[in-house]
Short mmCIF file of C-alpha atoms in Angstrom, two decimals:
data_model
loop_
_atom_site.label_atom_id
_atom_site.label_comp_id
_atom_site.label_asym_id
_atom_site.label_seq_id
_atom_site.Cartn_x
_atom_site.Cartn_y
_atom_site.Cartn_z
CA MET A 213 -35.53 -98.73 15.05
CA ALA A 214 -36.59 -95.50 13.41
CA CYS A 215 -33.92 -92.84 13.34
CA SER A 216 -34.43 -89.77 15.49
CA GLY A 217 -34.61 -87.59 12.38
CA CYS A 218 -37.82 -89.39 11.29
CA TRP A 219 -39.70 -88.34 14.42
CA GLY A 220 -40.30 -84.78 13.27
CA ASP A 221 -42.51 -82.90 15.68
CA GLU A 222 -44.02 -85.94 17.35
CA SER A 223 -44.99 -85.66 20.99
CA ASP A 224 -42.95 -87.26 23.77
CA GLU A 225 -45.59 -90.00 24.01
CA GLY A 226 -45.21 -90.81 20.31
CA ARG A 227 -41.45 -90.94 20.58
CA ALA A 228 -41.63 -93.10 23.68
CA SER A 229 -43.89 -95.50 21.81
CA LYS A 230 -41.38 -95.85 18.98
CA ILE A 231 -38.51 -96.32 21.44
CA SER A 232 -40.48 -99.02 23.25
CA GLN A 233 -40.93 -100.97 20.04
CA SER A 234 -37.16 -101.31 19.52
CA GLY A 235 -36.52 -103.87 22.26
CA PRO A 236 -36.67 -104.77 25.95
CA ILE A 237 -33.98 -102.32 27.06
CA SER A 238 -35.80 -99.49 25.31
CA SER A 239 -38.94 -100.49 27.19
CA ILE A 240 -37.04 -100.29 30.44
CA LEU A 241 -35.85 -96.80 29.52
CA SER A 242 -39.18 -95.44 28.35
CA GLY A 243 -41.17 -97.01 31.17
CA SER A 244 -38.63 -96.55 33.92
CA LEU A 245 -40.59 -93.91 35.80
CA HIS A 246 -43.48 -96.23 36.65
CA GLU A 247 -42.50 -99.80 35.87
CA TRP A 248 -38.77 -100.27 36.57
CA PRO A 249 -38.14 -101.55 40.11
CA PRO A 250 -34.98 -100.06 41.67
CA THR A 251 -33.46 -103.52 42.02
CA ASP A 252 -33.57 -104.44 38.31
CA THR A 253 -30.47 -104.52 36.10
CA CYS A 254 -28.97 -106.24 33.10
CA CYS A 255 -25.61 -107.81 32.47
CA LEU A 256 -24.79 -107.31 28.80
CA GLU A 257 -22.66 -109.21 26.37
CA PRO A 258 -22.54 -109.03 22.58
CA VAL A 259 -24.95 -111.35 20.77
CA THR A 260 -24.59 -112.45 17.17
CA SER A 261 -27.73 -114.55 16.82
CA PRO A 262 -31.44 -113.69 17.19
CA GLY A 263 -33.31 -114.31 20.39
CA TRP A 264 -32.61 -113.57 23.99
CA ALA A 265 -30.57 -115.56 26.43
CA VAL A 266 -31.53 -115.55 30.05
CA LYS A 267 -29.16 -115.54 33.00
CA GLU A 268 -30.17 -115.94 36.57
CA GLN A 269 -28.24 -113.87 39.05
CA GLU A 270 -27.70 -115.22 42.53
CA SER A 271 -25.92 -112.69 44.69
CA THR A 272 -25.99 -111.29 48.18
CA ASP A 273 -25.26 -107.74 47.03
CA PRO A 274 -27.99 -105.10 46.69
CA TRP A 275 -28.47 -106.00 43.04
CA PRO A 276 -31.27 -108.25 41.99
CA LEU A 277 -32.22 -111.83 42.49
CA SER A 278 -34.27 -112.11 39.30
CA CYS A 279 -33.87 -113.02 35.62
CA HIS A 280 -33.06 -110.48 32.93
CA PRO A 281 -32.31 -110.54 29.21
CA VAL A 282 -28.69 -110.56 28.09
CA VAL A 283 -28.76 -108.15 25.16
CA GLY A 284 -26.42 -106.20 22.91
CA ILE A 285 -25.23 -102.77 23.94
CA GLU A 286 -26.35 -101.26 20.63
CA ALA A 287 -30.01 -101.32 21.68
CA VAL A 288 -29.16 -99.56 24.93
CA VAL A 289 -27.12 -96.83 23.23
CA ARG A 290 -29.80 -96.20 20.61
CA SER A 291 -32.47 -96.07 23.28
CA LEU A 292 -30.38 -93.60 25.27
CA GLN A 293 -29.91 -91.45 22.16
CA GLY A 294 -33.63 -91.55 21.53
CA SER A 295 -34.53 -90.68 25.10
CA LEU A 296 -32.27 -87.61 24.96
CA GLU A 297 -34.38 -86.33 22.05
CA MET A 298 -37.39 -86.20 24.35
CA ASN A 299 -38.34 -83.41 26.73
CA ASN A 300 -38.42 -85.69 29.76
CA THR A 301 -35.80 -84.95 32.40
CA GLU A 302 -36.65 -87.93 34.57
CA LEU A 303 -36.32 -90.29 31.61
CA HIS A 304 -32.91 -88.79 30.80
CA LYS A 305 -31.75 -89.35 34.38
CA GLN A 306 -33.06 -92.92 34.56
CA GLY A 307 -31.57 -93.83 31.18
CA LEU A 308 -28.16 -92.50 32.21
CA LEU A 309 -28.41 -94.22 35.57
CA LEU A 310 -29.09 -97.55 33.85
CA PHE A 311 -26.25 -96.99 31.39
CA THR A 312 -23.87 -96.17 34.25
CA GLU A 313 -24.74 -99.39 36.06
CA ILE A 314 -24.22 -101.42 32.90
CA LEU A 315 -20.83 -99.81 32.24
CA THR A 316 -19.76 -100.22 35.86
CA ARG A 317 -20.89 -103.79 36.43
CA GLN A 318 -19.92 -105.28 33.08
CA PRO A 319 -17.14 -107.87 33.62
CA GLU A 320 -13.85 -106.81 32.06
CA GLU A 321 -13.54 -110.06 30.11
CA ILE A 322 -16.86 -109.47 28.28
CA LYS A 323 -16.52 -106.48 25.99
CA LEU A 324 -19.53 -104.25 25.51
CA PHE A 325 -18.24 -102.36 22.50
CA THR A 326 -16.96 -104.77 19.87
CA ASN A 327 -16.49 -102.11 17.21
CA SER A 328 -15.46 -98.48 17.19
CA ALA A 329 -18.77 -97.23 15.76
CA MET A 330 -20.74 -98.38 18.82
CA CYS A 331 -18.14 -96.88 21.14
CA ARG A 332 -18.26 -93.59 19.21
CA ASP A 333 -22.07 -93.44 19.39
CA ALA A 334 -22.00 -94.07 23.14
CA GLY A 335 -19.43 -91.30 23.63
CA ARG A 336 -21.45 -88.84 21.57
CA ALA A 337 -24.61 -89.63 23.52
CA LEU A 338 -22.72 -88.92 26.74
CA GLN A 339 -21.30 -85.72 25.26
CA GLU A 340 -24.83 -84.53 24.53
CA ALA A 341 -25.96 -85.49 28.02
CA VAL A 342 -23.12 -83.78 29.93
CA SER A 343 -23.93 -80.58 28.03
CA SER A 344 -27.54 -80.67 29.23
CA PRO A 345 -28.74 -77.40 30.78
CA VAL A 346 -30.48 -79.50 33.46
CA LEU A 347 -27.95 -79.99 36.25
CA GLU A 348 -29.36 -83.34 37.44
CA VAL A 349 -29.06 -84.79 33.93
CA ALA A 350 -25.53 -83.43 33.46
CA ALA A 351 -24.53 -84.86 36.86
CA GLU A 352 -25.74 -88.36 35.93
CA ALA A 353 -23.97 -88.04 32.56
CA VAL A 354 -20.69 -87.16 34.27
CA LYS A 355 -20.94 -90.32 36.40
CA ALA A 356 -21.68 -92.36 33.27
CA THR A 357 -18.66 -90.78 31.56
CA SER A 358 -16.40 -91.85 34.41
CA ALA A 359 -17.66 -95.43 34.04
CA PHE A 360 -17.33 -95.26 30.24
CA LEU A 361 -13.64 -94.29 30.44
CA ARG A 362 -12.56 -97.82 31.25
CA LYS A 363 -9.86 -99.59 29.26
CA ASP A 364 -12.00 -102.59 28.31
CA HIS A 365 -14.74 -100.24 27.05
CA GLN A 366 -12.26 -98.37 24.81
CA SER A 367 -9.89 -101.06 23.56
CA ALA A 368 -11.64 -101.95 20.28
CA PRO A 369 -9.11 -100.59 17.75
CA PRO A 370 -8.69 -97.91 16.81
CA VAL A 371 -8.99 -95.99 20.08
CA GLN A 372 -10.81 -92.79 19.16
CA TYR A 373 -8.82 -90.26 21.13
CA GLY A 374 -10.40 -87.32 19.31
CA GLU A 375 -13.87 -88.44 20.41
CA LEU A 376 -12.67 -88.94 23.98
CA GLN A 377 -11.15 -85.47 23.96
CA SER A 378 -14.43 -83.94 22.78
CA LEU A 379 -16.30 -85.75 25.55
CA LEU A 380 -13.88 -84.55 28.22
CA GLU A 381 -13.97 -80.99 26.90
CA ALA A 382 -17.76 -80.99 27.10
CA MET A 383 -17.66 -82.37 30.65
CA LEU A 384 -15.08 -79.83 31.87
CA ASN A 385 -16.77 -76.90 30.15
CA ARG A 386 -20.11 -77.84 31.71
CA CYS A 387 -18.51 -77.92 35.15
CA ALA A 388 -16.80 -74.57 34.57
CA GLU A 389 -20.07 -73.07 33.34
CA PHE A 390 -21.96 -74.34 36.38
CA SER A 391 -19.32 -73.02 38.78
CA GLN A 392 -19.34 -69.60 37.14
CA THR A 393 -23.14 -69.45 37.16
CA LEU A 394 -23.21 -69.97 40.92
CA LEU A 395 -20.54 -67.32 41.44
CA ASN A 396 -22.53 -64.81 39.37
CA ARG A 397 -25.69 -65.58 41.36
CA ARG A 398 -24.09 -65.13 44.75
CA PRO A 399 -27.00 -63.97 46.97
CA LEU A 400 -26.88 -61.07 49.41
CA GLY A 401 -28.10 -60.71 52.98
CA HIS A 402 -28.19 -62.88 56.10
CA ALA A 403 -31.24 -64.84 54.99
CA SER A 404 -29.38 -66.12 51.96
CA SER A 405 -26.50 -67.78 53.85
CA ARG A 406 -28.27 -71.15 53.90
CA ASN A 407 -28.86 -71.01 50.15
CA SER A 408 -25.24 -70.03 49.65
CA GLU A 409 -24.03 -73.03 51.66
CA LYS A 410 -26.32 -75.30 49.66
CA ALA A 411 -24.96 -73.89 46.39
CA ILE A 412 -21.36 -74.45 47.51
CA LEU A 413 -22.17 -78.04 48.46
CA GLN A 414 -23.90 -78.61 45.13
CA ARG A 415 -20.98 -77.18 43.22
CA GLY A 416 -18.54 -79.30 45.22
CA LYS A 417 -20.42 -82.50 44.39
CA PHE A 418 -20.49 -81.69 40.68
CA LEU A 419 -16.81 -80.74 40.71
CA LEU A 420 -15.90 -83.97 42.51
CA SER A 421 -17.78 -86.07 39.93
CA THR A 422 -16.08 -84.15 37.12
CA LEU A 423 -12.64 -84.71 38.64
CA GLU A 424 -13.40 -88.42 39.06
CA GLY A 425 -14.26 -88.57 35.36
CA PHE A 426 -11.04 -86.76 34.48
CA ARG A 427 -9.06 -89.12 36.72
CA SER A 428 -10.58 -92.06 34.82
CA ALA A 429 -9.28 -90.51 31.60
CA CYS A 430 -5.81 -90.14 33.14
CA ARG A 431 -5.87 -93.78 34.26
CA LEU A 432 -6.86 -94.77 30.74
CA ALA A 433 -3.91 -92.87 29.25
CA ILE A 434 -1.47 -94.58 31.63
CA GLU A 435 -2.87 -98.04 30.88
CA PHE A 436 -2.60 -97.49 27.12
CA GLN A 437 1.09 -96.52 27.41
CA SER A 438 1.98 -100.22 27.61
CA GLU A 439 -0.04 -101.16 24.50
CA PRO A 440 1.67 -100.45 21.16
CA SER A 441 -1.61 -100.93 19.28
CA ALA A 442 -3.18 -98.08 21.27
CA GLN A 443 -0.47 -95.51 20.57
CA GLU A 444 -2.13 -94.15 17.43
CA ASN A 445 -4.92 -94.78 14.93
CA PRO A 446 -3.55 -97.41 12.47
CA PHE A 447 -5.99 -96.24 9.79
CA THR A 448 -4.61 -92.69 9.69
CA ALA A 449 -2.74 -91.88 6.48
CA PRO A 450 1.05 -91.60 7.00
CA SER A 451 1.03 -88.06 5.60
CA ALA A 452 -1.81 -86.90 7.85
CA LYS A 453 -1.20 -84.82 10.95
CA LYS A 454 -0.93 -87.12 13.97
CA GLU A 455 -3.77 -85.77 16.10
CA ASP A 456 -5.73 -88.92 16.97
CA THR A 457 -2.88 -90.42 19.00
CA LEU A 458 -2.16 -91.27 22.61
CA GLU A 459 0.58 -88.62 22.69
CA ALA A 460 -1.82 -85.89 21.54
CA PHE A 461 -4.47 -87.11 24.00
CA SER A 462 -1.93 -87.08 26.85
CA GLU A 463 -0.88 -83.52 26.06
CA PHE A 464 -4.55 -82.53 25.95
CA LEU A 465 -5.02 -83.95 29.47
CA LEU A 466 -2.14 -81.82 30.77
CA SER A 467 -3.43 -78.70 29.03
CA ALA A 468 -7.01 -79.27 30.21
CA CYS A 469 -5.89 -79.79 33.79
CA ASP A 470 -3.80 -76.61 33.65
CA SER A 471 -6.47 -74.42 32.06
CA LEU A 472 -9.68 -75.86 33.59
CA CYS A 473 -9.23 -78.32 36.48
CA ILE A 474 -6.72 -76.32 38.51
CA PRO A 475 -8.58 -72.96 38.26
CA MET A 476 -11.91 -74.60 39.17
CA VAL A 477 -10.43 -76.33 42.22
CA MET A 478 -8.59 -73.22 43.39
CA ARG A 479 -11.79 -71.14 43.15
CA HIS A 480 -13.64 -73.80 45.12
CA LEU A 481 -10.92 -73.79 47.79
CA GLU A 482 -11.60 -70.11 48.41
CA GLN A 483 -14.93 -71.15 49.95
CA THR A 484 -14.47 -74.65 51.32
CA THR A 485 -12.10 -77.62 51.42
CA HIS A 486 -13.26 -81.21 51.12
CA PRO A 487 -10.67 -83.97 51.65
CA ALA A 488 -12.27 -86.40 49.15
CA LEU A 489 -12.19 -83.78 46.40
CA MET A 490 -8.56 -82.87 47.13
CA GLU A 491 -7.58 -86.53 47.17
CA VAL A 492 -8.91 -86.98 43.63
CA PHE A 493 -7.40 -83.67 42.49
CA LEU A 494 -3.88 -84.39 43.76
CA SER A 495 -3.98 -87.92 42.35
CA ILE A 496 -4.69 -86.35 38.94
CA LEU A 497 -1.68 -84.03 39.27
CA HIS A 498 0.49 -86.96 40.30
CA SER A 499 -0.67 -89.07 37.35
CA LEU A 500 0.16 -86.28 34.89
CA PHE A 501 3.86 -86.64 35.79
CA VAL A 502 3.59 -90.16 34.35
CA ILE A 503 1.29 -89.34 31.43
CA VAL A 504 3.48 -86.56 30.00
CA PRO A 505 6.99 -87.40 31.30
CA HIS A 506 8.79 -84.92 29.02
CA MET A 507 6.82 -82.10 30.68
CA LYS A 508 7.08 -83.23 34.31
CA GLU A 509 9.88 -80.82 35.31
CA LYS A 510 8.20 -77.81 33.70
CA PHE A 511 4.81 -78.75 35.17
CA SER A 512 6.37 -79.24 38.62
CA LYS A 513 8.00 -75.80 38.48
CA LYS A 514 4.68 -74.20 37.58
CA LEU A 515 2.94 -75.99 40.45
CA ALA A 516 5.65 -74.99 42.92
CA ALA A 517 5.48 -71.36 41.76
CA SER A 518 1.69 -71.52 42.29
CA SER A 519 2.13 -72.43 45.99
CA PHE A 520 1.25 -76.12 45.66
CA ILE A 521 3.92 -77.12 48.20
CA ARG A 522 2.27 -74.84 50.75
CA LEU A 523 -1.22 -76.01 49.74
CA THR A 524 -0.34 -79.69 50.14
CA LEU A 525 1.36 -79.15 53.49
CA GLU A 526 -1.69 -77.24 54.74
CA LEU A 527 -3.95 -80.11 53.66
CA LYS A 528 -1.80 -82.61 55.54
CA ALA A 529 -1.77 -80.40 58.64
CA ARG A 530 -5.52 -79.85 58.58
CA PHE A 531 -6.77 -83.35 57.79
CA CYS A 532 -3.99 -85.91 58.24
CA SER A 533 -2.84 -85.64 61.85
CA GLY A 534 -2.70 -88.99 63.61
CA LEU A 535 -4.37 -91.72 61.59
CA SER A 536 -7.16 -89.60 60.12
CA HIS A 537 -7.61 -89.44 56.34
CA SER A 538 -4.79 -91.89 55.67
CA ALA A 539 -5.69 -92.11 51.96
CA LEU A 540 -5.40 -88.33 51.57
CA ASN A 541 -2.10 -88.36 53.46
CA GLN A 542 -0.74 -91.00 51.09
CA VAL A 543 -1.88 -89.08 48.00
CA CYS A 544 -0.38 -85.82 49.35
CA SER A 545 2.90 -87.56 50.17
CA ASN A 546 3.11 -89.23 46.76
CA PHE A 547 2.41 -85.95 44.99
CA LEU A 548 5.04 -84.08 47.01
CA TYR A 549 7.54 -86.91 46.53
CA TYR A 550 7.39 -86.85 42.73
CA MET A 551 7.15 -83.08 42.49
CA CYS A 552 10.21 -82.64 44.74
CA LEU A 553 12.24 -85.17 42.74
CA ASN A 554 11.25 -83.43 39.51
CA LEU A 555 12.29 -80.05 40.90
CA LEU A 556 15.57 -81.35 42.27
CA SER A 557 16.35 -83.11 38.97
CA ALA A 558 16.13 -79.82 37.07
CA PRO A 559 17.35 -77.06 39.40
CA GLU A 560 17.03 -73.44 38.32
CA LYS A 561 20.54 -72.12 38.96
CA THR A 562 22.80 -75.09 39.70
CA GLY A 563 23.81 -78.27 37.97
CA PRO A 564 21.63 -81.36 38.40
CA PRO A 565 22.49 -83.67 41.31
CA SER A 566 24.25 -86.94 40.72
CA GLU A 567 22.44 -90.28 40.60
CA GLU A 568 23.79 -91.03 44.06
CA GLU A 569 22.48 -87.76 45.47
CA LEU A 570 19.05 -88.28 43.92
CA SER A 571 18.89 -91.81 45.26
CA ALA A 572 19.67 -90.58 48.78
CA VAL A 573 17.10 -87.78 48.68
CA SER A 574 14.52 -90.15 47.18
CA GLU A 575 14.88 -92.49 50.14
CA LEU A 576 14.59 -89.79 52.78
CA LEU A 577 11.55 -88.19 51.07
CA GLN A 578 9.85 -91.55 50.75
CA HIS A 579 10.19 -92.24 54.47
CA GLY A 580 9.86 -88.71 55.81
CA LEU A 581 6.97 -87.15 53.88
CA PRO A 582 4.17 -89.38 55.26
CA GLN A 583 5.25 -88.36 58.80
CA ILE A 584 4.83 -84.62 58.18
CA SER A 585 1.43 -83.26 59.19
CA SER A 586 2.33 -80.07 61.05
CA ARG A 587 1.63 -76.44 60.27
CA SER A 588 4.44 -74.07 59.32
CA PRO A 589 5.12 -72.69 62.84
CA GLU A 590 5.27 -76.23 64.23
CA SER A 591 7.57 -77.33 61.41
CA LEU A 592 9.91 -74.41 62.12
CA ALA A 593 9.93 -75.28 65.83
CA PHE A 594 10.73 -78.91 65.03
CA LEU A 595 13.53 -77.85 62.68
CA SER A 596 14.94 -75.62 65.46
CA ASP A 597 14.96 -78.38 68.07
CA ARG A 598 18.56 -78.99 69.19
CA GLN A 599 17.80 -82.01 71.32
CA TYR A 600 19.28 -85.34 70.28
CA MET A 601 17.57 -86.53 67.09
CA GLU A 602 17.29 -90.18 66.12
CA GLY A 603 17.17 -91.44 62.53
CA ALA A 604 13.45 -91.08 61.74
CA ALA A 605 13.18 -87.65 63.38
CA ARG A 606 16.29 -86.44 61.57
CA GLN A 607 14.90 -87.64 58.23
CA ARG A 608 11.75 -85.69 58.94
CA GLN A 609 13.86 -82.58 59.57
CA TYR A 610 15.64 -83.15 56.26
CA CYS A 611 12.27 -83.34 54.47
CA ILE A 612 10.97 -80.17 56.10
CA LEU A 613 14.12 -78.27 55.15
CA LEU A 614 13.96 -79.49 51.54
CA LEU A 615 10.31 -78.46 51.28
CA PHE A 616 11.10 -74.95 52.56
CA TYR A 617 14.03 -74.78 50.13
CA LEU A 618 11.98 -75.84 47.08
CA ALA A 619 9.16 -73.47 48.04
CA TYR A 620 11.56 -70.55 48.53
CA ILE A 621 13.49 -71.16 45.33
CA HIS A 622 10.18 -70.92 43.43
CA GLU A 623 9.14 -67.71 45.24
CA ASP A 624 6.62 -69.32 47.60
CA ARG A 625 7.82 -67.81 50.87
CA PHE A 626 5.23 -68.65 53.47
CA VAL A 627 7.39 -68.13 56.59
CA SER A 628 9.42 -65.08 57.53
CA GLU A 629 13.12 -64.90 56.63
CA ALA A 630 14.16 -64.25 60.24
CA GLU A 631 12.29 -67.29 61.58
CA LEU A 632 13.55 -69.55 58.82
CA PHE A 633 17.14 -68.33 59.24
CA GLU A 634 17.03 -69.07 62.96
CA ALA A 635 15.53 -72.53 62.35
CA VAL A 636 18.13 -73.49 59.74
CA GLN A 637 20.94 -72.19 61.95
CA SER A 638 19.70 -74.27 64.90
CA PHE A 639 19.30 -77.30 62.64
CA LEU A 640 22.91 -77.07 61.42
CA LEU A 641 24.25 -76.52 64.95
CA SER A 642 22.33 -79.62 66.04
CA LEU A 643 24.03 -81.60 63.28
CA GLN A 644 27.36 -80.21 64.47
CA ASP A 645 26.61 -81.17 68.09
CA GLN A 646 25.87 -84.76 67.05
CA GLY A 647 28.76 -84.94 64.59
CA GLU A 648 26.49 -85.71 61.63
CA ARG A 649 27.02 -85.04 57.94
CA PRO A 650 23.73 -84.39 56.11
CA PRO A 651 23.14 -85.55 52.52
CA LEU A 652 24.77 -83.15 50.08
CA VAL A 653 21.39 -81.99 48.72
CA VAL A 654 20.29 -81.05 52.25
CA PHE A 655 23.55 -79.22 52.85
CA LYS A 656 23.16 -77.22 49.62
CA ALA A 657 19.57 -76.37 50.55
CA SER A 658 20.70 -75.16 53.99
CA ILE A 659 23.36 -72.88 52.50
CA TYR A 660 20.85 -71.46 50.02
CA LEU A 661 18.27 -70.70 52.71
CA LEU A 662 20.83 -69.04 54.98
CA ALA A 663 22.04 -66.89 52.10
CA ILE A 664 18.62 -65.92 50.76
CA CYS A 665 17.24 -65.13 54.23
CA GLN A 666 20.25 -62.96 55.07
CA ASP A 667 19.94 -61.18 51.74
CA LYS A 668 16.27 -60.39 52.39
CA ASP A 669 16.75 -59.32 56.04
CA ASN A 670 19.75 -57.05 56.70
CA THR A 671 19.45 -57.48 60.47
CA LEU A 672 20.71 -61.05 60.08
CA HIS A 673 24.22 -59.95 59.00
CA GLU A 674 25.29 -59.48 62.63
CA VAL A 675 24.42 -63.11 63.45
CA TRP A 676 27.67 -64.25 61.83
CA THR A 677 29.73 -62.18 64.31
CA THR A 678 28.35 -64.07 67.33
CA MET A 679 30.01 -67.17 68.75
CA PRO A 680 27.24 -69.55 67.49
CA GLY A 681 27.53 -67.91 64.09
CA LEU A 682 31.30 -68.39 63.98
CA LEU A 683 30.97 -72.01 65.08
CA LEU A 684 28.41 -72.55 62.36
CA LEU A 685 30.72 -71.06 59.75
CA LEU A 686 33.47 -73.40 60.92
CA TYR A 687 31.13 -76.37 60.67
CA LEU A 688 30.05 -75.39 57.16
CA PHE A 689 33.72 -75.02 56.20
CA THR A 690 34.42 -78.58 57.33
CA LEU A 691 31.47 -79.83 55.25
CA VAL A 692 32.74 -78.07 52.15
CA PHE A 693 36.36 -79.08 52.68
CA PRO A 694 36.30 -82.40 54.55
CA GLU A 695 39.53 -83.67 56.06
CA ARG A 696 41.40 -85.86 53.61
CA PRO A 697 43.45 -88.88 54.72
#
């Protein structure tokens, strides 16, 4: 196949002719607009001998019931590179669509990229495509990137983390650029409201696809953690700076999420909230605790200080009541579970809890968080309820109190001090009425909230002089100094 540099100033038709001469897949790409039926596809596997094998597909799925050549991926990648040189948007879209289907449907046991050069060329073609000024082309390229970031597509050693990082940077920057362009073009007047809604929807779709691609990269990083051969490039000189490594790639993912993904999602949330997008987003945040474990406490503190406890609780309250959006509820609960454990493991002003304390709080969070789907006023009312509480309901109260505590300790105070003080007081009196001893972590959180609320609201000082206040002080004293045999 002639290199793209030999084409000079040829017309699109001339370039298409040269692409067509390189093989059957190139013909599919160049003739896709008029000749490629929507049901056609190819299943690829590497070939080392001339000629074409033919496989017949018999399936009940929407894909085809016809024969197609089984060819090498190199022809497809070169054809895609060639098509991107042409000024033909529809050809770009169809080529990327075909490439996405190949990447998605290829069986894991049959590797497409048997050497790093082919994998690198594919990544660079996608990098060029995601940077396209044409939104439809960039959108198809983002979907192809998500399919490309599969372990079996990247496992030919060495894994080229630097190339993957460049691809992800291009994808995220294109999404940020598109989002900013729409914000700058915000129309005025009543007649423009429909166009504004359409633009928000369009931006949401592109952002969702971008986040799905980023989530694929996070999944890839987690999968490579268990493979020693994928930790770093074995061909890097020992004296060279270790940049093309899994560790460097993992830290890039955390940095990119912090500087690009989170700001883009938060700006989008100012206009609309889509449960599918938030499900992907929170699963990314959760995965980063695993990808960069030495940064999980610091990252959790930054998220808590940025109101992510409140945000996640609001999502659960809005979308996850009853049995609706069970997948989102599970993702929200998992995210809160790990973030809370990270925060409790590295407290700001007290010593870390013991293994026994962490184990106890882990169990109650695991069981209680999925049951919480109430708004803040409802949660306060439930915490204030002094009726007899059974085990599951009491665990839910423990979870609510811990969430308020962790939010407050990181300056995210989304309920008033007076209301929270009253709720915590009622909660402790309920424990006293039933003769219960809460887990030590819950007790410490209760004391902190009572103290901080009283400090912020001077009118609460007189509460301690009332009979309920004195009884509560006596109960707290017995918790601090339990009777010894």
